[in-house]
Short mmCIF file of C-alpha atoms in Angstrom, two decimals:
data_model
loop_
_atom_site.label_atom_id
_atom_site.label_comp_id
_atom_site.label_asym_id
_atom_site.label_seq_id
_atom_site.Cartn_x
_atom_site.Cartn_y
_atom_site.Cartn_z
CA MET X 2 35.62 -5.96 12.50
CA ASN X 3 35.08 -5.15 8.82
CA ARG X 4 32.20 -2.88 7.86
CA HIS X 5 29.85 -4.62 5.47
CA ASP X 6 28.27 -1.42 4.17
CA SER X 7 28.29 -1.81 0.40
CA ILE X 8 25.64 -3.36 -1.81
CA ALA X 9 28.35 -5.66 -3.14
CA ASP X 10 28.78 -7.07 0.37
CA LEU X 11 25.09 -7.86 0.65
CA ILE X 12 24.99 -9.46 -2.80
CA ALA X 13 27.97 -11.63 -1.84
CA ILE X 14 26.36 -12.64 1.47
CA VAL X 15 23.16 -13.76 -0.24
CA ALA X 16 25.14 -15.63 -2.89
CA ARG X 17 27.03 -17.46 -0.14
CA LEU X 18 23.80 -18.34 1.66
CA ARG X 19 22.41 -19.74 -1.59
CA ASP X 20 25.56 -21.69 -2.48
CA PRO X 21 24.42 -25.25 -3.33
CA GLU X 22 27.36 -26.83 -1.51
CA ASP X 23 28.40 -24.56 1.37
CA GLY X 24 25.28 -22.44 1.85
CA CYS X 25 22.47 -22.54 4.39
CA PRO X 26 20.04 -25.46 3.90
CA TRP X 27 17.03 -23.18 4.45
CA ASP X 28 18.24 -20.51 2.02
CA GLN X 29 19.11 -23.10 -0.60
CA GLU X 30 15.49 -24.25 -0.73
CA GLN X 31 13.83 -20.87 -1.14
CA THR X 32 12.03 -19.76 -4.30
CA PHE X 33 10.33 -16.57 -5.51
CA ARG X 34 7.02 -17.83 -4.18
CA SER X 35 8.31 -19.09 -0.84
CA ILE X 36 9.86 -15.75 0.11
CA LEU X 37 7.02 -13.63 -1.30
CA PRO X 38 5.20 -13.48 2.08
CA PHE X 39 8.39 -12.15 3.69
CA THR X 40 8.72 -9.49 0.98
CA LEU X 41 5.19 -8.24 1.61
CA GLU X 42 5.68 -8.36 5.37
CA GLU X 43 8.89 -6.32 5.21
CA ALA X 44 7.19 -3.66 3.06
CA TYR X 45 4.45 -3.25 5.67
CA GLU X 46 7.00 -3.11 8.48
CA VAL X 47 8.75 -0.26 6.65
CA ALA X 48 5.40 1.53 6.49
CA GLU X 49 4.83 1.00 10.21
CA ALA X 50 8.26 2.36 11.12
CA ILE X 51 7.54 5.47 9.05
CA GLU X 52 4.13 5.95 10.65
CA ASN X 53 5.72 5.60 14.10
CA GLU X 54 8.50 8.04 13.10
CA ASP X 55 10.99 5.52 14.47
CA MET X 56 14.23 6.17 12.60
CA LYS X 57 16.15 3.35 14.26
CA GLU X 58 13.45 0.88 13.33
CA LEU X 59 13.17 2.35 9.83
CA ARG X 60 16.87 1.77 9.26
CA GLU X 61 16.46 -1.89 10.22
CA GLU X 62 13.31 -2.43 8.20
CA LEU X 63 14.74 -0.80 5.05
CA GLY X 64 17.65 -3.21 5.35
CA ASP X 65 15.24 -6.13 5.61
CA LEU X 66 13.36 -4.90 2.55
CA LEU X 67 16.60 -4.43 0.60
CA LEU X 68 17.53 -8.00 1.46
CA GLN X 69 14.33 -9.15 -0.22
CA VAL X 70 15.25 -7.32 -3.43
CA VAL X 71 18.73 -8.79 -3.46
CA TYR X 72 17.34 -12.23 -2.66
CA HIS X 73 14.87 -12.18 -5.56
CA ALA X 74 17.59 -10.91 -7.89
CA ARG X 75 19.91 -13.73 -6.78
CA ILE X 76 17.30 -16.40 -7.52
CA ALA X 77 16.72 -14.83 -10.94
CA GLU X 78 20.46 -14.80 -11.62
CA GLU X 79 20.74 -18.49 -10.75
CA GLN X 80 17.97 -19.17 -13.29
CA GLY X 81 19.73 -17.10 -15.94
CA SER X 82 16.93 -14.51 -16.10
CA PHE X 83 18.60 -11.33 -14.78
CA ALA X 84 20.90 -10.14 -11.99
CA PHE X 85 20.91 -7.29 -9.46
CA PRO X 86 22.73 -4.83 -11.80
CA ASP X 87 19.91 -5.34 -14.30
CA VAL X 88 17.39 -4.37 -11.61
CA VAL X 89 19.38 -1.20 -10.88
CA GLN X 90 19.69 -0.38 -14.57
CA SER X 91 15.97 -0.88 -15.13
CA ILE X 92 14.84 1.44 -12.33
CA SER X 93 17.53 4.05 -13.09
CA GLU X 94 16.48 4.29 -16.74
CA LYS X 95 12.82 4.41 -15.73
CA MET X 96 13.37 7.29 -13.30
CA ILE X 97 15.32 9.28 -15.89
CA ARG X 98 12.65 8.62 -18.51
CA ARG X 99 9.81 9.65 -16.20
CA HIS X 100 11.53 12.90 -15.14
CA PRO X 101 12.26 14.69 -18.42
CA HIS X 102 11.95 18.02 -16.61
CA VAL X 103 14.98 17.07 -14.48
CA PHE X 104 17.11 14.98 -16.82
CA GLY X 105 15.93 16.47 -20.12
CA ASP X 106 14.61 19.66 -21.69
CA ALA X 107 10.91 19.32 -20.84
CA GLU X 108 9.27 22.11 -18.84
CA LEU X 109 6.64 21.05 -16.31
CA GLU X 110 5.26 24.00 -14.36
CA ASP X 111 3.88 22.43 -11.21
CA GLU X 112 3.25 19.22 -9.30
CA GLU X 113 0.04 18.52 -11.23
CA ALA X 114 1.89 18.72 -14.54
CA VAL X 115 4.57 16.39 -13.18
CA ARG X 116 1.94 13.85 -12.13
CA ALA X 117 0.20 14.03 -15.49
CA ASN X 118 3.47 13.47 -17.30
CA TRP X 119 4.29 10.55 -14.98
CA GLU X 120 0.98 8.87 -15.88
CA ARG X 121 1.56 9.46 -19.59
CA GLU X 122 4.99 7.88 -19.38
CA LYS X 123 3.59 4.89 -17.50
CA ALA X 124 0.85 4.47 -20.10
CA ALA X 125 3.43 4.59 -22.89
CA GLU X 126 5.54 1.98 -21.11
CA ARG X 127 2.53 -0.30 -20.71
CA ALA X 128 1.67 0.11 -24.40
CA SER X 129 5.21 -0.82 -25.44
CA LYS X 130 5.01 -4.05 -23.41
CA ARG X 131 1.72 -5.27 -24.85
CA GLN X 132 1.77 -8.32 -27.06
CA ARG X 133 -1.55 -7.31 -28.64
CA PRO X 134 -2.31 -4.01 -30.39
CA ILE X 135 -5.14 -2.86 -28.09
CA GLY X 136 -5.24 -3.26 -24.34
CA SER X 137 -7.36 -1.97 -21.49
CA VAL X 138 -6.57 1.30 -19.76
CA LEU X 139 -6.77 -0.69 -16.51
CA GLU X 140 -4.37 -3.37 -17.66
CA GLY X 141 -1.45 -4.19 -15.40
CA VAL X 142 -2.84 -3.03 -12.03
CA ALA X 143 -1.57 -5.88 -9.88
CA GLN X 144 -4.23 -8.13 -8.37
CA ALA X 145 -2.04 -8.72 -5.30
CA LEU X 146 -2.20 -5.08 -4.15
CA PRO X 147 -4.20 -4.27 -1.01
CA ALA X 148 -7.79 -3.61 -2.06
CA LEU X 149 -7.76 0.09 -1.11
CA VAL X 150 -4.51 0.69 -2.99
CA ARG X 151 -5.77 -1.17 -6.06
CA ALA X 152 -9.06 0.74 -6.04
CA GLU X 153 -7.19 4.05 -6.07
CA LYS X 154 -4.92 2.93 -8.91
CA LEU X 155 -7.87 1.76 -11.00
CA GLN X 156 -9.61 5.09 -10.45
CA LYS X 157 -6.49 7.05 -11.38
CA ARG X 158 -6.14 5.04 -14.60
CA ALA X 159 -9.75 5.77 -15.54
CA ALA X 160 -9.34 9.45 -14.63
CA VAL X 161 -6.44 9.82 -17.08
CA VAL X 162 -8.84 9.18 -19.97
CA GLY X 163 -11.52 11.46 -18.51
CA PHE X 164 -13.69 8.91 -16.68
CA ASP X 165 -13.97 10.85 -13.44
CA TRP X 166 -16.18 13.25 -11.50
CA ASP X 167 -15.80 16.94 -12.35
CA GLU X 168 -17.00 18.38 -9.05
CA MET X 169 -16.25 17.40 -5.46
CA GLU X 170 -19.96 17.58 -4.58
CA GLU X 171 -20.63 14.83 -7.11
CA VAL X 172 -18.20 12.59 -5.26
CA PHE X 173 -19.90 13.28 -1.92
CA ASP X 174 -23.29 12.58 -3.53
CA LYS X 175 -22.01 9.25 -4.83
CA VAL X 176 -20.85 8.22 -1.35
CA LEU X 177 -24.26 9.13 0.09
CA GLU X 178 -25.99 7.23 -2.73
CA GLU X 179 -23.97 4.09 -2.02
CA LEU X 180 -24.60 4.45 1.72
CA GLN X 181 -28.35 4.65 1.08
CA GLU X 182 -28.19 1.53 -1.09
CA CYS X 183 -26.49 -0.28 1.80
CA ARG X 184 -29.38 0.75 4.07
CA GLU X 185 -31.88 -0.54 1.54
CA THR X 186 -30.29 -4.01 1.49
CA LEU X 187 -31.01 -4.24 5.22
CA ARG X 188 -34.59 -3.02 4.90
CA ALA X 189 -35.26 -5.39 2.02
CA HIS X 190 -33.56 -8.30 3.78
CA ALA X 191 -31.37 -8.72 0.72
CA GLU X 192 -29.21 -11.76 0.07
CA PRO X 193 -25.73 -11.72 1.66
CA THR X 194 -24.14 -11.50 -1.79
CA GLU X 195 -26.02 -8.29 -2.56
CA ARG X 196 -24.93 -6.80 0.75
CA VAL X 197 -21.32 -7.65 -0.11
CA HIS X 198 -21.71 -5.88 -3.45
CA GLU X 199 -23.20 -2.75 -1.91
CA ILE X 200 -20.57 -2.55 0.83
CA GLY X 201 -17.92 -2.96 -1.86
CA ASP X 202 -19.43 -0.11 -3.88
CA LEU X 203 -19.52 2.07 -0.75
CA LEU X 204 -15.87 1.38 0.03
CA PHE X 205 -14.90 2.04 -3.59
CA SER X 206 -16.72 5.38 -3.53
CA CYS X 207 -14.97 6.27 -0.24
CA VAL X 208 -11.61 5.60 -1.87
CA ASN X 209 -12.70 7.87 -4.71
CA LEU X 210 -13.58 10.59 -2.20
CA ALA X 211 -10.19 10.19 -0.51
CA ARG X 212 -8.47 10.49 -3.90
CA HIS X 213 -10.33 13.69 -4.77
CA MET X 214 -9.44 15.11 -1.35
CA GLY X 215 -5.76 14.32 -1.92
CA VAL X 216 -5.71 11.65 0.78
CA ASP X 217 -4.13 8.20 0.48
CA ALA X 218 -6.99 5.88 1.48
CA GLU X 219 -4.71 3.04 2.60
CA GLN X 220 -2.66 5.29 4.85
CA ALA X 221 -5.79 6.99 6.17
CA LEU X 222 -7.29 3.66 7.20
CA ARG X 223 -4.02 2.48 8.73
CA ALA X 224 -3.91 5.70 10.76
CA ALA X 225 -7.52 5.17 11.84
CA ASN X 226 -6.63 1.64 12.95
CA HIS X 227 -3.77 3.02 15.03
CA ARG X 228 -6.04 5.62 16.62
CA PHE X 229 -8.62 2.99 17.48
CA GLU X 230 -5.98 0.74 19.06
CA ARG X 231 -4.54 3.62 21.07
CA ARG X 232 -7.88 4.92 22.30
CA PHE X 233 -9.29 1.51 23.15
CA GLY X 234 -6.07 0.67 24.94
CA ARG X 235 -6.55 3.75 27.11
CA VAL X 236 -10.15 2.70 27.78
CA GLU X 237 -8.87 -0.66 29.02
CA VAL X 238 -6.29 1.03 31.25
CA CYS X 239 -8.97 3.28 32.77
CA LEU X 240 -11.26 0.33 33.40
CA ARG X 241 -8.51 -1.70 35.05
CA ALA X 242 -7.61 1.25 37.26
CA GLY X 243 -11.17 1.06 38.62
CA GLY X 244 -11.06 -2.68 39.07
CA GLN X 245 -13.13 -3.34 35.94
CA ALA X 246 -12.54 -5.05 32.59
CA PRO X 247 -14.02 -4.66 29.10
CA SER X 248 -17.34 -6.52 28.79
CA VAL X 249 -20.81 -6.15 27.35
CA ALA X 250 -22.02 -5.05 30.77
CA MET X 251 -19.49 -2.18 30.75
CA ARG X 252 -20.54 -0.83 27.36
CA GLY X 253 -21.92 2.43 28.71
CA GLU X 254 -18.77 3.13 30.71
CA MET X 255 -16.56 2.19 27.77
CA GLU X 256 -18.41 4.66 25.53
CA ARG X 257 -18.11 7.39 28.18
CA LEU X 258 -14.36 6.80 28.50
CA TRP X 259 -13.97 6.62 24.72
CA ASN X 260 -15.63 10.00 24.21
CA LEU X 261 -13.56 11.50 27.04
CA ILE X 262 -10.30 10.20 25.58
CA LYS X 263 -11.27 11.34 22.09
CA SER X 264 -12.05 14.85 23.33
CA GLU X 265 -8.71 15.01 25.16
CA GLU X 266 -6.83 14.19 21.96
CA ARG X 267 -8.40 17.07 20.04
#
């Protein structure tokens, strides 16, 4: 059996699937928008495989994600917009341009200098794409990003031009301030819309705290979700072992088991 292990093989396979005469009826009908949900799903499945440190699964999921890239490029090629080699050329040139300390003569002393240069290069690229002379610093942060990811990107953009906290304590104070404002909406029996606003401000300030602590907020919350699932799953197992099941009546026992499991994991 032939090994289909080159990118050319995958490009040819997708082209055959999309062939208007001999291709697959389902593949023939797909568009950028129709396969977008699959693209997003595959990206998250790559993240999950990495978090689980499952190399076999990661290999599979990276293949699925690569398929999405090739698929989008094929649709674009059929429309006469661009083809897969153009995608490769674009990212290759971008990586070379954004790493002048590796591919050029620039000297960047440490990771912080590298990050600052990266942001400057991105800003210059955005400026060169603008159709109008003046644009917002926040322009181009995709609306479709997960909210936590987008919040962090917006904050980083603002920080580049100096709109940021100077001291870590100021960030902690802001989180406490937003938390207090959430409490006040309950005491004042505020309208639901106001509560939504205050919770949003609290979450935004928590993302800011994560950023200043060098933590990726999206990954931190995903990890917290995993911990909750694991711990609650163990609570359920313990309850079933005693002939019980999760219920409002078992709240006290569930809390006892939760605290026991949490202490064991430390």
